[in-house]
Short mmCIF file of C-alpha atoms in Angstrom, two decimals:
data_model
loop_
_atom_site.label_atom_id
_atom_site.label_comp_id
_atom_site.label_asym_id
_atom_site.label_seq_id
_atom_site.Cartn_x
_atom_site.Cartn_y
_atom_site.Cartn_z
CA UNK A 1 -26.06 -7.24 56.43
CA UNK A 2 -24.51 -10.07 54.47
CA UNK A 3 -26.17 -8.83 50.98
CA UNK A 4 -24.26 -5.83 50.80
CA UNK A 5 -20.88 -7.10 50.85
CA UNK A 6 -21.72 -9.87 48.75
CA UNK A 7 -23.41 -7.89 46.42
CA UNK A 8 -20.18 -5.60 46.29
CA UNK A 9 -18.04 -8.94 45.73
CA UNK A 10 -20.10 -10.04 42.73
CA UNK A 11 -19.92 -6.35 41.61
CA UNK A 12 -16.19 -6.60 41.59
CA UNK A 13 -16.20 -10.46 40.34
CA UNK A 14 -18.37 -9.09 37.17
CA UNK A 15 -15.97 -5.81 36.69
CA UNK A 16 -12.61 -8.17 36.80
CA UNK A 17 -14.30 -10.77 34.33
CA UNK A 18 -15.66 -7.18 32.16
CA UNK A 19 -11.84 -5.68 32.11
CA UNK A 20 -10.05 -9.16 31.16
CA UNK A 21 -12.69 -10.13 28.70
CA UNK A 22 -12.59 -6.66 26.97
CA UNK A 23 -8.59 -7.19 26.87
CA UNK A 24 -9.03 -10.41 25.41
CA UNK A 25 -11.09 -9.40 23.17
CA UNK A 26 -9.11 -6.10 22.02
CA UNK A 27 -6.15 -8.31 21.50
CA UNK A 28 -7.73 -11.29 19.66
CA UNK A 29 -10.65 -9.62 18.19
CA UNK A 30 -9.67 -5.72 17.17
CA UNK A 31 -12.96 -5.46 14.98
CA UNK A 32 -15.53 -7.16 17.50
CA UNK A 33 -14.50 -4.78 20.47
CA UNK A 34 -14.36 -1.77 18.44
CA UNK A 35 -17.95 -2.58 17.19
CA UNK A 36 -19.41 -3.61 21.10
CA UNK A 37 -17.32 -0.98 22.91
CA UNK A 38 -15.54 1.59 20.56
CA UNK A 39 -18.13 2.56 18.26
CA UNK A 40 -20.80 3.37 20.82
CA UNK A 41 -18.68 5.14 23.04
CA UNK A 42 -17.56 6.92 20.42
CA UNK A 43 -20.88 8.07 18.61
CA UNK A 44 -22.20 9.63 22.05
CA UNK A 45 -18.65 11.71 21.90
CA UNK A 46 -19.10 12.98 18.40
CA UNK A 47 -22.70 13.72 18.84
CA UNK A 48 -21.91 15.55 22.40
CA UNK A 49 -18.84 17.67 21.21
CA UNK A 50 -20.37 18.32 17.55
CA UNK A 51 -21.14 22.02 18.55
CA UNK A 52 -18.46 23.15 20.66
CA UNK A 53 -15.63 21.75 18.64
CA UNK A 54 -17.00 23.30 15.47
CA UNK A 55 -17.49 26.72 17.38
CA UNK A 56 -13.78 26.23 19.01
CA UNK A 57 -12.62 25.32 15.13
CA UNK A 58 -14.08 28.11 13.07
CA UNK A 59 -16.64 25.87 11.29
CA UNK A 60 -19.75 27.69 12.13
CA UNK A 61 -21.12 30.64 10.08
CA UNK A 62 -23.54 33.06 10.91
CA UNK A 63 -27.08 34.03 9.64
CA UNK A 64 -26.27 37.85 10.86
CA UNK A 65 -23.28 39.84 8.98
CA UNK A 66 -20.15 40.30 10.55
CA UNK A 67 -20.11 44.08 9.68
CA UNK A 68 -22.50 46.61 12.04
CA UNK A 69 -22.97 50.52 11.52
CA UNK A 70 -22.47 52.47 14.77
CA UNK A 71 -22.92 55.99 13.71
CA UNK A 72 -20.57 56.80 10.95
CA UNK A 73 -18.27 53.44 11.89
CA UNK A 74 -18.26 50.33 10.02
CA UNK A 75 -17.42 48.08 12.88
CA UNK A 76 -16.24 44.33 11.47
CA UNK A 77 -16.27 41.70 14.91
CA UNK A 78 -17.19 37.89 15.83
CA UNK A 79 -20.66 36.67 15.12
CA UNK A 80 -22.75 36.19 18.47
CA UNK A 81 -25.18 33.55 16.79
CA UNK A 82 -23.02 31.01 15.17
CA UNK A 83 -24.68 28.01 13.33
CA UNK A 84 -23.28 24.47 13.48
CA UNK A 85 -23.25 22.92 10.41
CA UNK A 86 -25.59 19.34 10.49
CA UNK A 87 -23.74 15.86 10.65
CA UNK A 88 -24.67 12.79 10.04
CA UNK A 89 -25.28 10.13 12.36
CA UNK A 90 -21.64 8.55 12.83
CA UNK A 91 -21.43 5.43 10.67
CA UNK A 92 -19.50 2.30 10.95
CA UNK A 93 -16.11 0.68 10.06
CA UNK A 94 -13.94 -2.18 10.81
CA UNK A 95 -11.30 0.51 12.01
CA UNK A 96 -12.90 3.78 13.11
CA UNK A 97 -16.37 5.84 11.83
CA UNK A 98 -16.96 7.94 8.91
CA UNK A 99 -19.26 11.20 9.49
CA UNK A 100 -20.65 13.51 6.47
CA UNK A 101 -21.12 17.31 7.11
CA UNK A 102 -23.55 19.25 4.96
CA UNK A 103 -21.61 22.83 4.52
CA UNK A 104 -23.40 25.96 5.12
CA UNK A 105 -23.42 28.28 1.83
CA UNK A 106 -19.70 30.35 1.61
CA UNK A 107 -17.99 27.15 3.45
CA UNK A 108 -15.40 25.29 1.82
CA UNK A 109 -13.06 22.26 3.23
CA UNK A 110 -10.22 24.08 3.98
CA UNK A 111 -11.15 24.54 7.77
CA UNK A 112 -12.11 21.36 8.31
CA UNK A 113 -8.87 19.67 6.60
CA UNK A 114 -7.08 22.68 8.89
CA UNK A 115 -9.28 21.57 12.02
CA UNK A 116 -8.56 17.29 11.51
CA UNK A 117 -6.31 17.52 14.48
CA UNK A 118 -8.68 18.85 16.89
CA UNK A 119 -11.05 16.76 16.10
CA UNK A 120 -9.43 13.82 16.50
CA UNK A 121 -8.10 14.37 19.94
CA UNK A 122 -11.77 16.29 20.99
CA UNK A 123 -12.57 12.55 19.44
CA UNK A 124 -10.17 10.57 20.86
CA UNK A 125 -9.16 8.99 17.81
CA UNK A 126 -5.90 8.02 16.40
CA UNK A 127 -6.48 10.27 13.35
CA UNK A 128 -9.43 11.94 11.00
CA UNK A 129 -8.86 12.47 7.46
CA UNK A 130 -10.48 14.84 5.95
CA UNK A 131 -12.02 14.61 2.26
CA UNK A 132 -14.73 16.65 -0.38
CA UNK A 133 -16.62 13.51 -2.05
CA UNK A 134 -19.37 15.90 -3.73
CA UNK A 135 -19.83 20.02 -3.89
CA UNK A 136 -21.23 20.85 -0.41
CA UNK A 137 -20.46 17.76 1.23
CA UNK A 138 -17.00 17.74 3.42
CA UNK A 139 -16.53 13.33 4.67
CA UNK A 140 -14.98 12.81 7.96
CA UNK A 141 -12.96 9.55 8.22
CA UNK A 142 -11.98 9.10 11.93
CA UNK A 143 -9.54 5.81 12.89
CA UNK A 144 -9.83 4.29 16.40
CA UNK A 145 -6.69 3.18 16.48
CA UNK A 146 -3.53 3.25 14.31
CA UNK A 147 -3.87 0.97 11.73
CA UNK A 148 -0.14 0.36 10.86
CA UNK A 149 0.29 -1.51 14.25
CA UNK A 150 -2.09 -4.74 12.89
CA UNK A 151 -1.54 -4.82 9.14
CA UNK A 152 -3.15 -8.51 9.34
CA UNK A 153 -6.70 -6.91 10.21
CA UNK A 154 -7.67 -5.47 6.26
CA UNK A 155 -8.98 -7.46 4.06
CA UNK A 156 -9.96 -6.97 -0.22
CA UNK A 157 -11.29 -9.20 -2.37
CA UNK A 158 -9.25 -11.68 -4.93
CA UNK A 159 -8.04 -10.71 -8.20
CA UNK A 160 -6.11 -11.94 -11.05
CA UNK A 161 -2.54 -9.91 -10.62
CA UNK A 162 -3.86 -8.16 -7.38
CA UNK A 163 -1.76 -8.85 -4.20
CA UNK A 164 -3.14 -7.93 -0.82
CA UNK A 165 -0.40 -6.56 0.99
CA UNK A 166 -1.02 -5.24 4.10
CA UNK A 167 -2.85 -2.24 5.14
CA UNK A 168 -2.73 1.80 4.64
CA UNK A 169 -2.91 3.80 7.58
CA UNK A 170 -6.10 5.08 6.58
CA UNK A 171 -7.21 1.62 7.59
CA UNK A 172 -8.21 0.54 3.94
CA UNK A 173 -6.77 -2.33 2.66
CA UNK A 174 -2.87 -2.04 0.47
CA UNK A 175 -3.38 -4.00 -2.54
CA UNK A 176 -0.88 -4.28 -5.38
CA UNK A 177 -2.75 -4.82 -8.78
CA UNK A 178 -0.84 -5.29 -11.48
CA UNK A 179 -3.76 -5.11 -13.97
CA UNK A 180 -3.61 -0.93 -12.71
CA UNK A 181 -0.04 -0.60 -12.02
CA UNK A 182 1.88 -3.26 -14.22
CA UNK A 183 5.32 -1.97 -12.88
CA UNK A 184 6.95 -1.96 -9.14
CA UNK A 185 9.63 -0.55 -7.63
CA UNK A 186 10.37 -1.29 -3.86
CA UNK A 187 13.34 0.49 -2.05
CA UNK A 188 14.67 -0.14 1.48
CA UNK A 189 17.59 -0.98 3.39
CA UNK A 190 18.89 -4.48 5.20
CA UNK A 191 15.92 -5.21 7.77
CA UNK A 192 13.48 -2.35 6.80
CA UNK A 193 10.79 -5.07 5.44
CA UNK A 194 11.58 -5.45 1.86
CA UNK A 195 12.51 -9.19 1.52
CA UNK A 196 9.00 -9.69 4.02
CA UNK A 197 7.20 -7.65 1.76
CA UNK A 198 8.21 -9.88 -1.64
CA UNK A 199 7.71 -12.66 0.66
CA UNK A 200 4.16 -11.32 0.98
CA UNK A 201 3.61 -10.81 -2.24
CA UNK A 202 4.67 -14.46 -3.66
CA UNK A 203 2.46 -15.61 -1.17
CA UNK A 204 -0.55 -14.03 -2.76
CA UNK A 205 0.48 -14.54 -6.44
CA UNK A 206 1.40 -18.45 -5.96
CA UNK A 207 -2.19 -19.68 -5.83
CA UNK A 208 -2.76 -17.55 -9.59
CA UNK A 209 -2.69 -18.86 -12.66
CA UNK A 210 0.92 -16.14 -12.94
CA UNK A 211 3.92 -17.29 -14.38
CA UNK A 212 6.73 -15.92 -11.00
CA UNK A 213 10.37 -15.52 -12.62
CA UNK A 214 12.55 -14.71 -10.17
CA UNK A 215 16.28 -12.84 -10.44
CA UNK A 216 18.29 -12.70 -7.60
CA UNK A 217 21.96 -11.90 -8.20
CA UNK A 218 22.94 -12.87 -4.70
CA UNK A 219 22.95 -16.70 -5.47
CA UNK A 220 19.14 -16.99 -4.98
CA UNK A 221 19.53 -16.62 -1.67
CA UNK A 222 16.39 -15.24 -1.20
CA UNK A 223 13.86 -15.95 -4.05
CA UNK A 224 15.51 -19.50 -4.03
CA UNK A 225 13.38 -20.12 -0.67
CA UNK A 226 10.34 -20.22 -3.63
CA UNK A 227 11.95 -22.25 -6.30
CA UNK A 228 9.18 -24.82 -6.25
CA UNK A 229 6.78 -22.08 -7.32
CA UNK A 230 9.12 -20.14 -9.77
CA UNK A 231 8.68 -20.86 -13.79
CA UNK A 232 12.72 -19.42 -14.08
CA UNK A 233 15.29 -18.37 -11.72
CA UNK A 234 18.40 -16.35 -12.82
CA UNK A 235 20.91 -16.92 -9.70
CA UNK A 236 23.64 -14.12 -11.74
CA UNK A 237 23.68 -11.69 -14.08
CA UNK A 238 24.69 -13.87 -16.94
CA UNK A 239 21.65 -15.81 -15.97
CA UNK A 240 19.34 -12.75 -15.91
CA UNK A 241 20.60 -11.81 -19.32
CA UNK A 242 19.62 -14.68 -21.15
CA UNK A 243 16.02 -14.81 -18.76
CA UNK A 244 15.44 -11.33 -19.67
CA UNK A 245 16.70 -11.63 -23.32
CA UNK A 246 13.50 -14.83 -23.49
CA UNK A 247 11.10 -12.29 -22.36
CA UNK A 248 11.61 -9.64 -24.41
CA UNK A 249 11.01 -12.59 -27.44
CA UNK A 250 8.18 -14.04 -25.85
CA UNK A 251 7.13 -10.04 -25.40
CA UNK A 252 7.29 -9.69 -29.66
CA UNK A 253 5.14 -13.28 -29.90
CA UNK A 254 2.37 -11.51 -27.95
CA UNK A 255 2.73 -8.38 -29.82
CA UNK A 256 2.32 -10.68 -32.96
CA UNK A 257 -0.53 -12.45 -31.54
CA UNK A 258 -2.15 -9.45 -30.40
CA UNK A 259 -1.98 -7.67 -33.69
CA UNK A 260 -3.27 -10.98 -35.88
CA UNK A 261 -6.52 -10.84 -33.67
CA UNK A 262 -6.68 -6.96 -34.15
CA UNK A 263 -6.19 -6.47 -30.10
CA UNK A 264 -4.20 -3.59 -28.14
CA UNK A 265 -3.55 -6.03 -25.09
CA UNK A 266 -3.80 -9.94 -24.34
CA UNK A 267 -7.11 -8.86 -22.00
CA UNK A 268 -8.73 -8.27 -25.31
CA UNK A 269 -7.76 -11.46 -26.69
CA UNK A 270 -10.76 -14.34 -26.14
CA UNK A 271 -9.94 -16.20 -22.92
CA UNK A 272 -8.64 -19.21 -24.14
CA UNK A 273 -6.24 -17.58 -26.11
CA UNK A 274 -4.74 -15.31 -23.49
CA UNK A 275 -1.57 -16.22 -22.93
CA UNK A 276 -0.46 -16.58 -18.64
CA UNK A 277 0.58 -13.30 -17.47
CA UNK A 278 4.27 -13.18 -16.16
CA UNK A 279 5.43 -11.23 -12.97
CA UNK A 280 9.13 -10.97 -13.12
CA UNK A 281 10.74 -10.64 -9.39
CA UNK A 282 14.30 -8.61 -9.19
CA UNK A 283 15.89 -8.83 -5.81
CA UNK A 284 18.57 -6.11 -5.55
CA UNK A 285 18.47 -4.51 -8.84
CA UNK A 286 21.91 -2.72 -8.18
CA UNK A 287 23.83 -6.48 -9.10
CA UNK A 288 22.31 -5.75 -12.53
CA UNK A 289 24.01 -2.87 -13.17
CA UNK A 290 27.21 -2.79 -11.34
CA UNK A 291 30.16 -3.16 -13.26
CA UNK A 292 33.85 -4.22 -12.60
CA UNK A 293 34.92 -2.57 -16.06
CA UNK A 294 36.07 -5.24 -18.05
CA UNK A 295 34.73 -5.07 -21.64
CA UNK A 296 32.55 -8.13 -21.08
CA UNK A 297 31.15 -7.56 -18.17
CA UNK A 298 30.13 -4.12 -19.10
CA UNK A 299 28.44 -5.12 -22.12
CA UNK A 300 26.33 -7.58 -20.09
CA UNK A 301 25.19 -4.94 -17.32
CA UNK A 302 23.81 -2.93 -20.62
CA UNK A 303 22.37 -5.71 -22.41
CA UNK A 304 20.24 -6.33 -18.60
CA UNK A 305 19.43 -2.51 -18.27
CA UNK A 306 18.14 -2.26 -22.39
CA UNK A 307 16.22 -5.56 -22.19
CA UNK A 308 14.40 -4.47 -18.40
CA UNK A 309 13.83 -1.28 -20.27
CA UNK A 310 11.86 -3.13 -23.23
CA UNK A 311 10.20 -4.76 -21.02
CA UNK A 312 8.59 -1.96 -18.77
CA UNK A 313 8.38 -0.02 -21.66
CA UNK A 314 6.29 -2.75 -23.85
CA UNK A 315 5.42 -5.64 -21.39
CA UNK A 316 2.11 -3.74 -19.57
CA UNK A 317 0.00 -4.56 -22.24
CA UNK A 318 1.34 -7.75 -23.11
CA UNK A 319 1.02 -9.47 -19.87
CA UNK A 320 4.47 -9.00 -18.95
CA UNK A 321 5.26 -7.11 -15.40
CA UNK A 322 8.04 -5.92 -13.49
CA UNK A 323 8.39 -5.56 -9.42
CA UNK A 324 12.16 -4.44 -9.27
CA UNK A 325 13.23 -3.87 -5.16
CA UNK A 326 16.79 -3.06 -4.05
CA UNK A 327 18.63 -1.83 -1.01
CA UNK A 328 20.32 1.29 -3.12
CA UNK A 329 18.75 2.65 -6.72
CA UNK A 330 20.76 6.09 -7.64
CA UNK A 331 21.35 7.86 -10.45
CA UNK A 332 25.15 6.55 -10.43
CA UNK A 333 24.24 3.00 -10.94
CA UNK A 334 23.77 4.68 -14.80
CA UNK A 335 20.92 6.30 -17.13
CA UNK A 336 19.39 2.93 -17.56
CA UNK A 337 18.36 2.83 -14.42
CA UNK A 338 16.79 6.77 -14.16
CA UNK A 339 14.93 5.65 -17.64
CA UNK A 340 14.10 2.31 -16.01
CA UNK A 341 12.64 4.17 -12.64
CA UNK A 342 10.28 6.52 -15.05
CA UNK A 343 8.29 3.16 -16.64
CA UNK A 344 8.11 2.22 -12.85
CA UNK A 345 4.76 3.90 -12.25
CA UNK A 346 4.18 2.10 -8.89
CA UNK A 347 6.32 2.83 -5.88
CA UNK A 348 7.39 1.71 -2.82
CA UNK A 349 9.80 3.19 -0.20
CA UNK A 350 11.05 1.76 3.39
CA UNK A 351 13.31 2.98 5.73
CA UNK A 352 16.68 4.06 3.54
CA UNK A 353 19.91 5.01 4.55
CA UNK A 354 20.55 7.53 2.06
CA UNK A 355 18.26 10.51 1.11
CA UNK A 356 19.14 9.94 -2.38
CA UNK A 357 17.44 6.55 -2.30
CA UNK A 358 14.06 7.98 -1.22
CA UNK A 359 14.31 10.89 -3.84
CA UNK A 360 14.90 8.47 -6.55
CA UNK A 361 11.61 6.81 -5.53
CA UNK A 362 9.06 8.84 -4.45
CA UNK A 363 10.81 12.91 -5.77
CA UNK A 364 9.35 12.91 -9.36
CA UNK A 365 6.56 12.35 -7.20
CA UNK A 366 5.90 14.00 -4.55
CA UNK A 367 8.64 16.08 -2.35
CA UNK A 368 5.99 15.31 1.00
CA UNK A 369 6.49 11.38 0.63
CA UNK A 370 10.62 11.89 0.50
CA UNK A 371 10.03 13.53 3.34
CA UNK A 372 7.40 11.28 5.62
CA UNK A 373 9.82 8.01 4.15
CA UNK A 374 13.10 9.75 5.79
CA UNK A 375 11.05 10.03 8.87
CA UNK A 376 10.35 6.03 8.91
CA UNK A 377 12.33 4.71 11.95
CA UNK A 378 14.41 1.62 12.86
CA UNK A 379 11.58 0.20 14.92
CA UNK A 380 9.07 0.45 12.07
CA UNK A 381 9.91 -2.44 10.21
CA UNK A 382 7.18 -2.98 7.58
CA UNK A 383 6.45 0.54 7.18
CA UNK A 384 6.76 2.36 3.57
CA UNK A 385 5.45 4.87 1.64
CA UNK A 386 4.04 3.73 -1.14
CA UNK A 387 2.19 5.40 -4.40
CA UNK A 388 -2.01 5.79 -3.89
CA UNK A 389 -4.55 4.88 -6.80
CA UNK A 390 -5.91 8.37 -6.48
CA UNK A 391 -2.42 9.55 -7.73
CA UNK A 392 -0.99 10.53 -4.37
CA UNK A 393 0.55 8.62 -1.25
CA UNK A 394 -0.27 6.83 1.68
CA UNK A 395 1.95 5.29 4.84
CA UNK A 396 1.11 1.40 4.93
CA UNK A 397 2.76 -1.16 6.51
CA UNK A 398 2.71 -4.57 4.97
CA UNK A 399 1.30 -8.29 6.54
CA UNK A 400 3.57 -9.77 8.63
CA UNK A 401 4.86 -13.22 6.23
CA UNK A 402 7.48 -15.36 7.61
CA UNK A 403 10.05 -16.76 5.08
CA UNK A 404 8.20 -20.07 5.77
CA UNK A 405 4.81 -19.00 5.19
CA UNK A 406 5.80 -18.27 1.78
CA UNK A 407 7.65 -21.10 0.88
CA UNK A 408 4.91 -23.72 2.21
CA UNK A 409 3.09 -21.29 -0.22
CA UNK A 410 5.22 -22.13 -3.09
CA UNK A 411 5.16 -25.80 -2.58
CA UNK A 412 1.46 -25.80 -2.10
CA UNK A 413 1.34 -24.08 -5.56
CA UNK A 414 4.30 -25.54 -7.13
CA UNK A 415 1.93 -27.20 -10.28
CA UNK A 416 0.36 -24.32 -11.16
CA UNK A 417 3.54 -22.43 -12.09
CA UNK A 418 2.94 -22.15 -15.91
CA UNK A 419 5.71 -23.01 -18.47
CA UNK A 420 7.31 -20.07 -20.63
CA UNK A 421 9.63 -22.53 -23.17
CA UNK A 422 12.04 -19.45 -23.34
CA UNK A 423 13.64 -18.70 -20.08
CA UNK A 424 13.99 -22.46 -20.02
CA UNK A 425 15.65 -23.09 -22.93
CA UNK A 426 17.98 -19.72 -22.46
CA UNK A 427 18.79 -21.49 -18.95
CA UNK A 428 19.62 -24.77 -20.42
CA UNK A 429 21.54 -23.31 -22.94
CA UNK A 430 23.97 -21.74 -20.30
CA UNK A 431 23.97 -25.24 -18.90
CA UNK A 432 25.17 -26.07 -22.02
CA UNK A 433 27.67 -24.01 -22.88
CA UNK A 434 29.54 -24.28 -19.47
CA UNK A 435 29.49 -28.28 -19.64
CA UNK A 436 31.64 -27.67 -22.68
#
């Protein structure tokens, strides 16, 4: 009599110590539980649903026509002897499953792209994209959970000029490489993840052999925090001038360099002649460009907007990149700044406050993105729209970096920040001048 109610106790004991484990786990160790307890659950779901959820869907066909002859009638109806088309046995990731689907002769992806909805609640998934990877093939890509909520979990390898950023929220990895996109731009208003996200991405650049100039018109208040790590840092516009008026000479040296050795770009240059690559940082790009309509200060916003123009249109090749962020970038901060935005082939949008803001990013783009980055809410902080590799756009959400973080970062790093003679000297010249 006593071994049943102990063997209910230890039951219970094991079924306590099963739930807090598996809670433990999901919150410390996403990837492990999805593999031990996700994955299978979810493979018997797929392969148990397969057939009814592609009958429900309209992704069957039929070996029998859909016309009949009754007397003199054509009569046109719904097949009685559907086929399913074959999957594949449910494969793998760190944040959901991929399935293929061999299509049936006459079928095309449309209804399976139409159907992704269904089958990720039939699935219970957070969400299955849809894609054609060959003729006849249609790839399922299912996600457990959303990805956006732990940007921390992706992972890609290291690069030269490639920043790991966060992750999409198809669960792949966001990485910034400058190598395939030399030139940024990053919108988004006060607390939307903007200053987190450059944070980020001076984290990942400080341990490269990259020469970081920073311009922040706001009295470095915010890329001063990585001084250490910085070759240059303009702290005003008169600053940035001369900065960006050194580049665009060191710029012509490479192009001279480059065209002695009979090269279209310092990659093609042997190794030891390469000269470091240089990631210029703008923090609110507005202050550039802004004017209080005095003759001099006028003349300085367009000597900034024609040398950042040089610069993206010129410095790709040369080694020379541009990530330019800011709270408001419209088409009444001047032309140089719509000609500036078109040599800005990457893009990155957070929450704005202004529609005109996320049309200036993303509308020569693609009118869907404006649309999905006006949706982006208060609460969402991280979250963007940002340019794909395939030539469209994803929702990401970048890796959580405290101000900190990066600036340990920078000191950690702080002797490998390469030495550009001209932004130095242009700096120390200003010294100069306004000792006198």
């Amino acid at each position: 009599m006593r071994d049943g109610p102990n063997t209910l106790a230890l039951l219970l004991a094991v079924l306590a110590w099963v739930l807090v484990a598996g809670n433990y786990m999901r919150d410390r160790h996403p990837v492990s539980f999805w593999y031990l307890t996700g994955y299978p659950v979810a493979v018997v779901r797929i392969m148990g649903s397969w057939r009814k959820v592609a009958l429900i869907n309209d992704l069957t066909v039929s070996r029998r026509p859909a016309h009949g002859l009754v007397g003199d009638l054509v009569v046109k109806g719904q097949t009685l002897r559907p086929v399913t088309p074959r999957i594949s046995f449910p494969r793998a990731t760190r944040t959901g499953l991929s399935v293929e689907v061999r299509l049936h002769p006459g079928q095309t992806p449309a209804p399976f792209i139409a159907a992704a909805d269904a089958l990720a609640h039939a699935w219970r998934m957070h969400a299955v994209r849809v894609s054609s990877p060959e003729r006849g093939i249609v790839r399922l890509v299912a996600t457990a959970s959303d990805p956006l909520e732990r940007p921390g979990v992706a992972s890609a390898p290291a690069a030269l000029l490639s920043a790991l950023l966060g992750v999409l929220e198809s669960g792949g990895a966001w990485v910034m490489n400058l190598r395939t996109e030399p030139h940024w731009l990053i919108t988004g208003a006060t607390r939307s993840g903007k200053s987190t996200l450059l944070a980020r991405l001076i984290t990942q650049l400080a341990p490269q052999p990259v020469a970081l100039v920073g311009i922040d018109c706001k009295g470095g208040m915010e890329l001063g925090l990585f001084g250490s790590r910085l070759t240059a840092l303009a702290t005003c516009r008169r600053e940035a001038a001369a900065i960006l008026g050194a580049l665009v000479v060191e710029m012509q040296d490479r192009m001279h360099i480059c065209r002695e050795a009979g090269a279209r770009s310092i990659w093609e240059l042997p190794e030891k002649q390469q000269p470091a690559p240089v990631v210029v940082i703008i923090d609110e790009l507005a202050e550039l460009y802004l004017s209080n309509g005095t003759r001099g200060d006028r003349a300085e916003a367009e000597q900034c907007s024609t040398y950042l123009l040089r610069l993206a249109q010129l410095g790709g090749a040369l080694g020379l990149h541009l990530v330019v962020a800011g709270q408001r970038v419209g088409s009444e901060l001047g032309s140089g700044v719509t000609a500036l935005r078109a040599q800005l082939g990457g893009r990155i949008c957070h929450r704005v406050n202004d529609p005109g803001t996320a049309e200036m990013t993303l509308g020569d783009l693609n009118k869907d993105a404006v649309a999905v980055a006006q949706s982006i809410s208060a609460e969402e902080k991280g979250v963007a729209v940002c340019t794909g590799t395939d030539g469209g756009w994803d929702r990401a959400r970048s890796h959580f970096t405290r101000p900190e973080e990066a600036k340990e970062a920078a000191v950690k790093y702080a002797d490998l920040a390469p030495e550009l003679p001209g932004p130095a000297s242009a700096l120390e010249s200003l010294d100069t001048e306004a000792g006198a």
